[in-house]
Each structure stands twice: as structure tokens, then as C-alpha cells.
Amino acid sequence: MRWKWLLLEYFVFSRKERLAILTFIFLLLLAIVMPYYCARPAAQWQADADTAWMTAMTILESPKAWHDSMEPSFVKERKSALPARYNSLKNLVAFDPNTHSEAGWLSFGLSAKTVRTIMKFRQKGGRFRAPEDLRRIYGLHPDQAEQLIPYVQIPEPASAATNKFPAKSPSSFSPSPSTLPDINQADSTAWEALPGIGPKLASRIIKFREALGGFYQVSQVAEVFGLADSVYQRILPRLTCKPGQQIRLSLNEAGIEELSRHPYIRRSLASQIIAFRNLHGPFSDLQHLLQLHAMNDSILKRMLPYLRL
């Protein structure tokens, strides 16, 4: 019969044909299953790539994060030795670190471990020759050192005290401790005449003033790195500032390097200013800076005295 012939013709296979059909079915199943196994490494790689990209962007957006990421390992180890939380110092009075008693150090609010380090340093013949030597004490928090430095009084040897200061000529000028020229005009000699201000702090104040382009108010002096608040409060009544002396940057002409050098702008904000300017054209109003992601009212208020269109 014809249907039997059709059955034998199309559904009866030789040995080679059966092997070919089985091979085809195996390859088909393999093609269906393989994507499930191949997709997992790809997804993991994508997650790792996303994480790496987000980390890189975070570092670029935050100068502090970039600084921390580039910090040498020995610096991180030194910082890890400092206490995570430190006691705010109290009962501070003038003292000589070479003769101050253990009880006296403890009365300032220093930890017993830090005081033991100081006493061992002295017992081994160590001497403090300048107030800034306190910064070298292992385990003493930098902020605590800055609080102590203004109160350090180290007597000078009699011979050194006799010969150190030559007689001044009538033409020489020494600023009075009670007065200071305008903070935008004062040189290092004038700053050093103030209580608690040494050569290093005077240099930092002048460098900060030059980086800003001049002070527009006295309170900016308190932003100088290493200037303790106690010292700032002591010199505050002697500081004066004549406004309108600061140098202004052109918001529409300054390049990224010029903007980045300003302490109130830095690289991340400068990049956003340049990108906004390239996308929207020149700024027509300084208030348009508020449209930037990293900008807010307080930052803009601080920057405005240094900007022009």
C-alpha cells in the first residue's frame, strides 16, 4: 500500500543517517544551553567594570579622595598610629616642654600613652629646641600639637640671648606687636611680630593670600593650614582688611589650569565650569554657576569676590 511505502521511504533511516540526526540534536541542545553558562562571566565582568568606573569617577570628582589614593603607604601607617578620636586640650598655660612635669602634661588633656612617649624622649637625651618640634612626637595628634605650640616657651641659653640680637640702626623698622598693616600688605616680618606666629605660619599666610589673589575679609586668615583657633583669636583684634584689593578671574576667559589653582575652585569644580561654558556658551550672569552639580549658595558666596565675567 502507498502509505506503507511513504512510511518506509521517509521514516526509516540508515545507520549513518541516524548518527547524523543524533549529532544535529546534540548540537542544537548545546546551542540552547551554552548562553546560560557564558552569560555569567560577562555579567560579572560588567559589574567589575562598573565598580571600577564609579571608583575612578569618585576619585576624579573629589580632590581629597585623589590625594588619599596617591598617599604613600608609610604615610598611611604613620596616620594609623594616631588616635581615631583625640581629647580636646584644656587648662593650657605657658610651659617649657623640656622641664614640664608628667602631671602637667596630663593636666592638658593628653593621653597617658602620649605623655609616656614625651617623657621617654626626654630621658634619652632628647630636647625641644623650637615649639614646632612638638609635631615630631609620635602619637601626638597634629591638631593637639598646633594647640600646644603657641604656649611653648623655651628659655634661650645666656650666651645665645646676649649675642643673638645685634644693635638696630635708627633706620631699621620693627612693627609694634599691637598693630599690623593691612593683611593684604603685611610682609612676613609684620606677621611674625604677632603672638603665636612664627616664620612657617607667616610664610603659609602669605602663600595662601597670593593663591587667593588677596583677602577680602579678615576671617579668611583663619583658613590658613596650621593656624590654631586659639592663636587666631589672640591676633584677631590686631587684623584689618581693606576690601576691594583682590584679583578677579574672568569666568569666560580663564582656562582650567588657572581656575584650578584657586583654593576656592580646584580641579573638579573648574572642570564643570569649562564643560558648562563649552556646552552653553559664555556666562552672562555669575549666578548661573548655581546650575553646576558641585555648586551651592555658600560656595558661590565665597567665590564671587574673585570672579568677573
mmCIF file of C-alpha atoms in Angstrom:
data_model
loop_
_atom_site.group_PDB
_atom_site.id
_atom_site.type_symbol
_atom_site.label_atom_id
_atom_site.label_comp_id
_atom_site.label_asym_id
_atom_site.label_seq_id
_atom_site.Cartn_x
_atom_site.Cartn_y
_atom_site.Cartn_z
ATOM 1 C CA MET A 1 0.000 0.000 0.000
ATOM 2 C CA ARG A 2 1.105 3.579 -0.705
ATOM 3 C CA TRP A 3 1.111 4.813 2.934
ATOM 4 C CA LYS A 4 3.415 1.955 3.942
ATOM 5 C CA TRP A 5 5.720 2.926 1.148
ATOM 6 C CA LEU A 6 5.743 6.544 2.335
ATOM 7 C CA LEU A 7 6.485 5.411 5.924
ATOM 8 C CA LEU A 8 9.402 3.296 4.801
ATOM 9 C CA GLU A 9 10.657 5.988 2.445
ATOM 10 C CA TYR A 10 10.730 8.904 4.907
ATOM 11 C CA PHE A 11 10.861 7.433 8.449
ATOM 12 C CA VAL A 12 13.248 4.537 8.116
ATOM 13 C CA PHE A 13 16.893 5.655 8.280
ATOM 14 C CA SER A 14 20.199 4.022 7.670
ATOM 15 C CA ARG A 15 22.857 3.853 10.393
ATOM 16 C CA LYS A 16 24.721 6.908 9.037
ATOM 17 C CA GLU A 17 21.521 8.929 8.844
ATOM 18 C CA ARG A 18 20.641 8.090 12.460
ATOM 19 C CA LEU A 19 24.089 9.225 13.614
ATOM 20 C CA ALA A 20 23.696 12.470 11.676
ATOM 21 C CA ILE A 21 20.293 13.161 13.269
ATOM 22 C CA LEU A 22 21.627 12.492 16.778
ATOM 23 C CA THR A 23 24.619 14.760 16.153
ATOM 24 C CA PHE A 24 22.312 17.539 14.945
ATOM 25 C CA ILE A 25 20.079 17.199 18.032
ATOM 26 C CA PHE A 26 23.137 17.315 20.322
ATOM 27 C CA LEU A 27 24.453 20.476 18.667
ATOM 28 C CA LEU A 28 21.009 22.082 18.866
ATOM 29 C CA LEU A 29 20.752 21.386 22.606
ATOM 30 C CA LEU A 30 24.302 22.657 23.104
ATOM 31 C CA ALA A 31 23.437 25.919 21.345
ATOM 32 C CA ILE A 32 20.408 26.368 23.620
ATOM 33 C CA VAL A 33 22.295 25.664 26.870
ATOM 34 C CA MET A 34 25.592 27.489 26.184
ATOM 35 C CA PRO A 35 24.302 31.086 26.605
ATOM 36 C CA TYR A 36 23.306 30.368 30.211
ATOM 37 C CA TYR A 37 26.882 29.402 31.074
ATOM 38 C CA CYS A 38 28.585 32.088 29.002
ATOM 39 C CA ALA A 39 26.409 34.941 30.317
ATOM 40 C CA ARG A 40 27.598 34.667 33.938
ATOM 41 C CA PRO A 41 31.258 35.680 33.434
ATOM 42 C CA ALA A 42 30.104 38.533 31.186
ATOM 43 C CA ALA A 43 27.744 39.828 33.858
ATOM 44 C CA GLN A 44 30.472 39.563 36.485
ATOM 45 C CA TRP A 45 32.934 41.408 34.252
ATOM 46 C CA GLN A 46 30.338 44.111 33.644
ATOM 47 C CA ALA A 47 29.756 44.541 37.378
ATOM 48 C CA ASP A 48 33.505 44.763 37.998
ATOM 49 C CA ALA A 49 33.878 47.276 35.189
ATOM 50 C CA ASP A 50 31.039 49.399 36.569
ATOM 51 C CA THR A 51 32.580 49.346 40.031
ATOM 52 C CA ALA A 52 35.989 50.360 38.693
ATOM 53 C CA TRP A 53 34.456 53.164 36.624
ATOM 54 C CA MET A 54 32.470 54.522 39.589
ATOM 55 C CA THR A 55 35.591 54.412 41.791
ATOM 56 C CA ALA A 56 37.609 56.307 39.197
ATOM 57 C CA MET A 57 34.901 58.954 38.810
ATOM 58 C CA THR A 58 34.661 59.376 42.587
ATOM 59 C CA ILE A 59 38.408 59.977 42.791
ATOM 60 C CA LEU A 60 38.292 62.491 39.937
ATOM 61 C CA GLU A 61 35.353 64.382 41.492
ATOM 62 C CA SER A 62 36.964 64.559 44.934
ATOM 63 C CA PRO A 63 40.469 66.052 45.245
ATOM 64 C CA LYS A 64 40.742 64.644 48.741
ATOM 65 C CA ALA A 65 39.926 61.123 47.509
ATOM 66 C CA TRP A 66 42.577 61.505 44.790
ATOM 67 C CA HIS A 67 45.101 62.717 47.369
ATOM 68 C CA ASP A 68 44.319 59.774 49.669
ATOM 69 C CA SER A 69 44.598 57.275 46.813
ATOM 70 C CA MET A 70 48.093 58.589 45.941
ATOM 71 C CA GLU A 71 49.279 58.732 49.548
ATOM 72 C CA PRO A 72 52.392 56.588 50.216
ATOM 73 C CA SER A 73 51.916 53.538 52.396
ATOM 74 C CA PHE A 74 54.337 54.762 55.064
ATOM 75 C CA VAL A 75 52.264 57.939 55.498
ATOM 76 C CA LYS A 76 49.087 55.874 55.947
ATOM 77 C CA GLU A 77 50.882 53.735 58.554
ATOM 78 C CA ARG A 78 52.006 56.885 60.398
ATOM 79 C CA LYS A 79 48.426 58.215 60.384
ATOM 80 C CA SER A 80 47.063 54.909 61.622
ATOM 81 C CA ALA A 81 49.216 55.294 64.739
ATOM 82 C CA LEU A 82 47.337 58.453 65.669
ATOM 83 C CA PRO A 83 44.227 58.090 67.833
ATOM 84 C CA ALA A 84 40.999 57.996 65.835
ATOM 85 C CA ARG A 85 39.491 60.338 68.401
ATOM 86 C CA TYR A 86 41.560 62.724 70.488
ATOM 87 C CA ASN A 87 40.727 64.738 73.563
ATOM 88 C CA SER A 88 40.381 68.470 73.129
ATOM 89 C CA LEU A 89 43.118 70.122 75.188
ATOM 90 C CA LYS A 90 42.269 72.165 78.274
ATOM 91 C CA ASN A 91 43.924 74.225 81.018
ATOM 92 C CA LEU A 92 46.612 75.391 78.591
ATOM 93 C CA VAL A 93 49.246 77.671 80.104
ATOM 94 C CA ALA A 94 52.751 78.742 79.096
ATOM 95 C CA PHE A 95 55.228 75.876 79.622
ATOM 96 C CA ASP A 96 58.721 74.643 78.775
ATOM 97 C CA PRO A 97 58.423 71.184 77.129
ATOM 98 C CA ASN A 98 61.961 70.317 78.314
ATOM 99 C CA THR A 99 61.077 70.663 82.015
ATOM 100 C CA HIS A 100 57.298 70.291 82.149
ATOM 101 C CA SER A 101 56.251 67.538 84.566
ATOM 102 C CA GLU A 102 54.335 64.403 83.659
ATOM 103 C CA ALA A 103 51.379 65.602 85.740
ATOM 104 C CA GLY A 104 51.481 68.909 83.905
ATOM 105 C CA TRP A 105 51.246 67.199 80.513
ATOM 106 C CA LEU A 106 48.332 65.096 81.735
ATOM 107 C CA SER A 107 46.544 68.197 83.028
ATOM 108 C CA PHE A 108 46.466 69.500 79.444
ATOM 109 C CA GLY A 109 44.272 66.554 78.483
ATOM 110 C CA LEU A 110 46.893 64.469 76.643
ATOM 111 C CA SER A 111 46.589 60.698 76.790
ATOM 112 C CA ALA A 112 48.819 58.793 79.205
ATOM 113 C CA LYS A 113 50.431 56.953 76.282
ATOM 114 C CA THR A 114 51.410 60.204 74.565
ATOM 115 C CA VAL A 115 52.808 61.629 77.816
ATOM 116 C CA ARG A 116 54.931 58.479 78.327
ATOM 117 C CA THR A 117 56.334 58.940 74.820
ATOM 118 C CA ILE A 118 57.327 62.540 75.637
ATOM 119 C CA MET A 119 58.950 61.552 78.943
ATOM 120 C CA LYS A 120 60.934 58.717 77.299
ATOM 121 C CA PHE A 121 62.096 61.140 74.615
ATOM 122 C CA ARG A 122 63.479 63.470 77.304
ATOM 123 C CA GLN A 123 65.001 60.646 79.369
ATOM 124 C CA LYS A 124 67.028 59.529 76.342
ATOM 125 C CA GLY A 125 68.537 62.994 75.984
ATOM 126 C CA GLY A 126 66.055 64.473 73.531
ATOM 127 C CA ARG A 127 65.444 68.214 73.651
ATOM 128 C CA PHE A 128 62.827 70.525 72.217
ATOM 129 C CA ARG A 129 64.720 73.362 70.544
ATOM 130 C CA ALA A 130 61.700 75.035 68.946
ATOM 131 C CA PRO A 131 57.920 74.911 69.570
ATOM 132 C CA GLU A 132 57.430 73.196 66.199
ATOM 133 C CA ASP A 133 59.409 70.174 67.485
ATOM 134 C CA LEU A 134 56.201 69.035 69.207
ATOM 135 C CA ARG A 135 54.916 67.940 65.798
ATOM 136 C CA ARG A 136 57.549 65.196 65.776
ATOM 137 C CA ILE A 137 56.199 63.448 68.876
ATOM 138 C CA TYR A 138 54.953 60.023 67.801
ATOM 139 C CA GLY A 139 51.251 59.571 68.590
ATOM 140 C CA LEU A 140 50.554 63.266 69.249
ATOM 141 C CA HIS A 141 47.671 64.329 67.033
ATOM 142 C CA PRO A 142 48.603 67.239 64.680
ATOM 143 C CA ASP A 143 45.656 69.298 65.924
ATOM 144 C CA GLN A 144 46.816 68.877 69.512
ATOM 145 C CA ALA A 145 50.350 69.911 68.554
ATOM 146 C CA GLU A 146 49.005 73.067 66.913
ATOM 147 C CA GLN A 147 47.055 73.899 70.081
ATOM 148 C CA LEU A 148 50.158 73.476 72.258
ATOM 149 C CA ILE A 149 52.695 75.353 70.101
ATOM 150 C CA PRO A 150 51.509 78.913 70.933
ATOM 151 C CA TYR A 151 52.029 78.205 74.650
ATOM 152 C CA VAL A 152 55.572 76.827 74.351
ATOM 153 C CA GLN A 153 58.263 78.977 75.990
ATOM 154 C CA ILE A 154 61.796 77.602 75.683
ATOM 155 C CA PRO A 155 64.408 79.697 77.546
ATOM 156 C CA GLU A 156 67.458 80.596 75.496
ATOM 157 C CA PRO A 157 70.995 79.977 76.789
ATOM 158 C CA ALA A 158 72.542 83.074 78.332
ATOM 159 C CA SER A 159 75.286 83.312 75.699
ATOM 160 C CA ALA A 160 72.838 82.979 72.830
ATOM 161 C CA ALA A 161 70.472 85.522 74.343
ATOM 162 C CA THR A 162 73.322 88.028 74.682
ATOM 163 C CA ASN A 163 74.644 87.754 71.122
ATOM 164 C CA LYS A 164 71.571 86.874 69.103
ATOM 165 C CA PHE A 165 70.142 90.367 68.650
ATOM 166 C CA PRO A 166 72.563 92.963 67.267
ATOM 167 C CA ALA A 167 72.021 96.630 67.927
ATOM 168 C CA LYS A 168 69.483 98.093 65.498
ATOM 169 C CA SER A 169 70.287 101.096 63.388
ATOM 170 C CA PRO A 170 67.985 104.111 63.643
ATOM 171 C CA SER A 171 66.668 103.357 60.152
ATOM 172 C CA SER A 172 65.603 99.769 60.968
ATOM 173 C CA PHE A 173 61.901 99.184 61.438
ATOM 174 C CA SER A 174 60.253 96.720 63.791
ATOM 175 C CA PRO A 175 56.468 96.590 63.720
ATOM 176 C CA SER A 176 54.713 97.099 67.009
ATOM 177 C CA PRO A 177 53.062 93.937 68.404
ATOM 178 C CA SER A 178 49.886 95.953 68.933
ATOM 179 C CA THR A 179 49.438 96.932 65.281
ATOM 180 C CA LEU A 180 49.578 95.240 61.893
ATOM 181 C CA PRO A 181 49.427 96.764 58.432
ATOM 182 C CA ASP A 182 46.516 95.755 56.226
ATOM 183 C CA ILE A 183 46.548 91.947 55.920
ATOM 184 C CA ASN A 184 46.905 92.287 52.150
ATOM 185 C CA GLN A 185 50.058 94.414 52.555
ATOM 186 C CA ALA A 186 51.753 92.873 55.617
ATOM 187 C CA ASP A 187 55.051 91.078 54.952
ATOM 188 C CA SER A 188 56.477 88.119 56.873
ATOM 189 C CA THR A 189 58.225 90.401 59.387
ATOM 190 C CA ALA A 190 54.942 92.067 60.286
ATOM 191 C CA TRP A 191 53.164 88.719 60.676
ATOM 192 C CA GLU A 192 55.948 87.276 62.843
ATOM 193 C CA ALA A 193 55.577 90.223 65.222
ATOM 194 C CA LEU A 194 52.151 88.888 66.217
ATOM 195 C CA PRO A 195 51.914 86.446 69.164
ATOM 196 C CA GLY A 196 51.941 82.791 68.140
ATOM 197 C CA ILE A 197 53.024 83.478 64.530
ATOM 198 C CA GLY A 198 56.426 82.082 63.573
ATOM 199 C CA PRO A 199 58.287 82.095 60.229
ATOM 200 C CA LYS A 200 56.491 78.983 58.965
ATOM 201 C CA LEU A 201 52.991 80.279 59.720
ATOM 202 C CA ALA A 202 53.853 83.709 58.310
ATOM 203 C CA SER A 203 55.009 82.041 55.087
ATOM 204 C CA ARG A 204 51.803 79.974 54.879
ATOM 205 C CA ILE A 205 49.610 83.053 55.378
ATOM 206 C CA ILE A 206 51.378 84.928 52.581
ATOM 207 C CA LYS A 207 51.264 81.935 50.210
ATOM 208 C CA PHE A 208 47.547 81.457 50.884
ATOM 209 C CA ARG A 209 46.941 85.176 50.285
ATOM 210 C CA GLU A 210 48.791 85.022 46.953
ATOM 211 C CA ALA A 211 46.935 81.868 45.862
ATOM 212 C CA LEU A 212 43.591 83.524 46.620
ATOM 213 C CA GLY A 213 44.501 86.762 44.897
ATOM 214 C CA GLY A 214 44.202 88.723 48.135
ATOM 215 C CA PHE A 215 41.943 88.656 51.202
ATOM 216 C CA TYR A 216 38.553 90.378 51.124
ATOM 217 C CA GLN A 217 37.791 89.882 54.831
ATOM 218 C CA VAL A 218 39.781 89.208 57.996
ATOM 219 C CA SER A 219 38.078 85.871 58.743
ATOM 220 C CA GLN A 220 39.869 84.276 55.769
ATOM 221 C CA VAL A 221 43.099 84.284 57.784
ATOM 222 C CA ALA A 222 41.567 81.563 59.989
ATOM 223 C CA GLU A 223 41.519 79.235 56.943
ATOM 224 C CA VAL A 224 45.337 79.047 56.815
ATOM 225 C CA PHE A 225 46.527 75.476 57.389
ATOM 226 C CA GLY A 226 48.168 75.020 60.798
ATOM 227 C CA LEU A 227 46.830 78.229 62.343
ATOM 228 C CA ALA A 228 45.233 77.196 65.632
ATOM 229 C CA ASP A 229 41.954 78.853 66.541
ATOM 230 C CA SER A 230 43.424 79.975 69.865
ATOM 231 C CA VAL A 231 46.181 81.867 68.011
ATOM 232 C CA TYR A 232 43.706 83.354 65.553
ATOM 233 C CA GLN A 233 41.523 84.648 68.392
ATOM 234 C CA ARG A 234 44.569 86.287 70.011
ATOM 235 C CA ILE A 235 45.629 88.155 66.864
ATOM 236 C CA LEU A 236 42.112 88.926 65.570
ATOM 237 C CA PRO A 237 41.804 92.361 67.273
ATOM 238 C CA ARG A 238 45.029 93.423 65.531
ATOM 239 C CA LEU A 239 43.989 92.492 61.983
ATOM 240 C CA THR A 240 42.499 94.900 59.453
ATOM 241 C CA CYS A 241 41.466 94.391 55.843
ATOM 242 C CA LYS A 242 40.778 96.983 53.188
ATOM 243 C CA PRO A 243 38.189 95.421 50.805
ATOM 244 C CA GLY A 244 38.338 95.543 47.033
ATOM 245 C CA GLN A 245 42.016 94.622 46.636
ATOM 246 C CA GLN A 246 41.580 91.039 45.458
ATOM 247 C CA ILE A 247 42.397 89.859 41.922
ATOM 248 C CA ARG A 248 39.365 88.626 39.947
ATOM 249 C CA LEU A 249 39.378 85.736 37.452
ATOM 250 C CA SER A 250 37.473 86.059 34.184
ATOM 251 C CA LEU A 251 34.846 83.320 34.247
ATOM 252 C CA ASN A 252 34.554 83.341 30.435
ATOM 253 C CA GLU A 253 38.267 83.533 29.612
ATOM 254 C CA ALA A 254 40.189 81.667 32.321
ATOM 255 C CA GLY A 255 41.384 78.170 31.402
ATOM 256 C CA ILE A 256 41.088 75.058 33.522
ATOM 257 C CA GLU A 257 44.623 75.361 34.920
ATOM 258 C CA GLU A 258 44.127 78.976 36.010
ATOM 259 C CA LEU A 259 40.794 78.150 37.654
ATOM 260 C CA SER A 260 42.156 75.000 39.317
ATOM 261 C CA ARG A 261 44.940 76.901 41.066
ATOM 262 C CA HIS A 262 42.458 78.969 43.075
ATOM 263 C CA PRO A 263 41.921 77.483 46.577
ATOM 264 C CA TYR A 264 38.145 78.017 46.392
ATOM 265 C CA ILE A 265 37.689 76.352 42.983
ATOM 266 C CA ARG A 266 40.109 73.453 42.476
ATOM 267 C CA ARG A 267 40.149 70.925 39.634
ATOM 268 C CA SER A 268 36.743 69.219 39.925
ATOM 269 C CA LEU A 269 34.773 72.474 40.000
ATOM 270 C CA ALA A 270 36.974 74.035 37.305
ATOM 271 C CA SER A 271 36.210 71.066 35.021
ATOM 272 C CA GLN A 272 32.469 71.612 35.471
ATOM 273 C CA ILE A 273 32.812 75.345 34.747
ATOM 274 C CA ILE A 274 34.700 74.672 31.494
ATOM 275 C CA ALA A 275 32.237 71.936 30.442
ATOM 276 C CA PHE A 276 29.235 74.204 31.132
ATOM 277 C CA ARG A 277 30.872 77.036 29.202
ATOM 278 C CA ASN A 278 31.608 74.791 26.209
ATOM 279 C CA LEU A 279 28.042 73.473 26.178
ATOM 280 C CA HIS A 280 26.074 76.680 26.782
ATOM 281 C CA GLY A 281 28.467 79.412 25.684
ATOM 282 C CA PRO A 282 29.859 82.288 27.786
ATOM 283 C CA PHE A 283 28.318 83.046 31.173
ATOM 284 C CA SER A 284 26.060 86.105 31.165
ATOM 285 C CA ASP A 285 25.486 86.098 34.929
ATOM 286 C CA LEU A 286 27.667 84.792 37.767
ATOM 287 C CA GLN A 287 24.538 83.330 39.398
ATOM 288 C CA HIS A 288 24.382 80.788 36.549
ATOM 289 C CA LEU A 289 27.148 78.930 38.398
ATOM 290 C CA LEU A 290 24.427 77.586 40.697
ATOM 291 C CA GLN A 291 23.410 75.271 37.851
ATOM 292 C CA LEU A 292 26.638 73.290 38.326
ATOM 293 C CA HIS A 293 26.371 69.990 40.167
ATOM 294 C CA ALA A 294 29.149 70.821 42.682
ATOM 295 C CA MET A 295 27.938 74.367 43.412
ATOM 296 C CA ASN A 296 25.748 75.691 46.212
ATOM 297 C CA ASP A 297 24.970 79.094 47.734
ATOM 298 C CA SER A 298 27.733 79.013 50.358
ATOM 299 C CA ILE A 299 30.444 78.044 47.859
ATOM 300 C CA LEU A 300 29.274 80.685 45.383
ATOM 301 C CA LYS A 301 29.198 83.388 48.068
ATOM 302 C CA ARG A 302 32.811 82.624 48.926
ATOM 303 C CA MET A 303 33.892 82.640 45.262
ATOM 304 C CA LEU A 304 32.071 85.747 44.000
ATOM 305 C CA PRO A 305 34.665 88.303 45.211
ATOM 306 C CA TYR A 306 37.234 86.552 42.986
ATOM 307 C CA LEU A 307 35.169 86.263 39.779
ATOM 308 C CA ARG A 308 34.147 88.509 36.911
ATOM 309 C CA LEU A 309 32.527 87.807 33.541
#
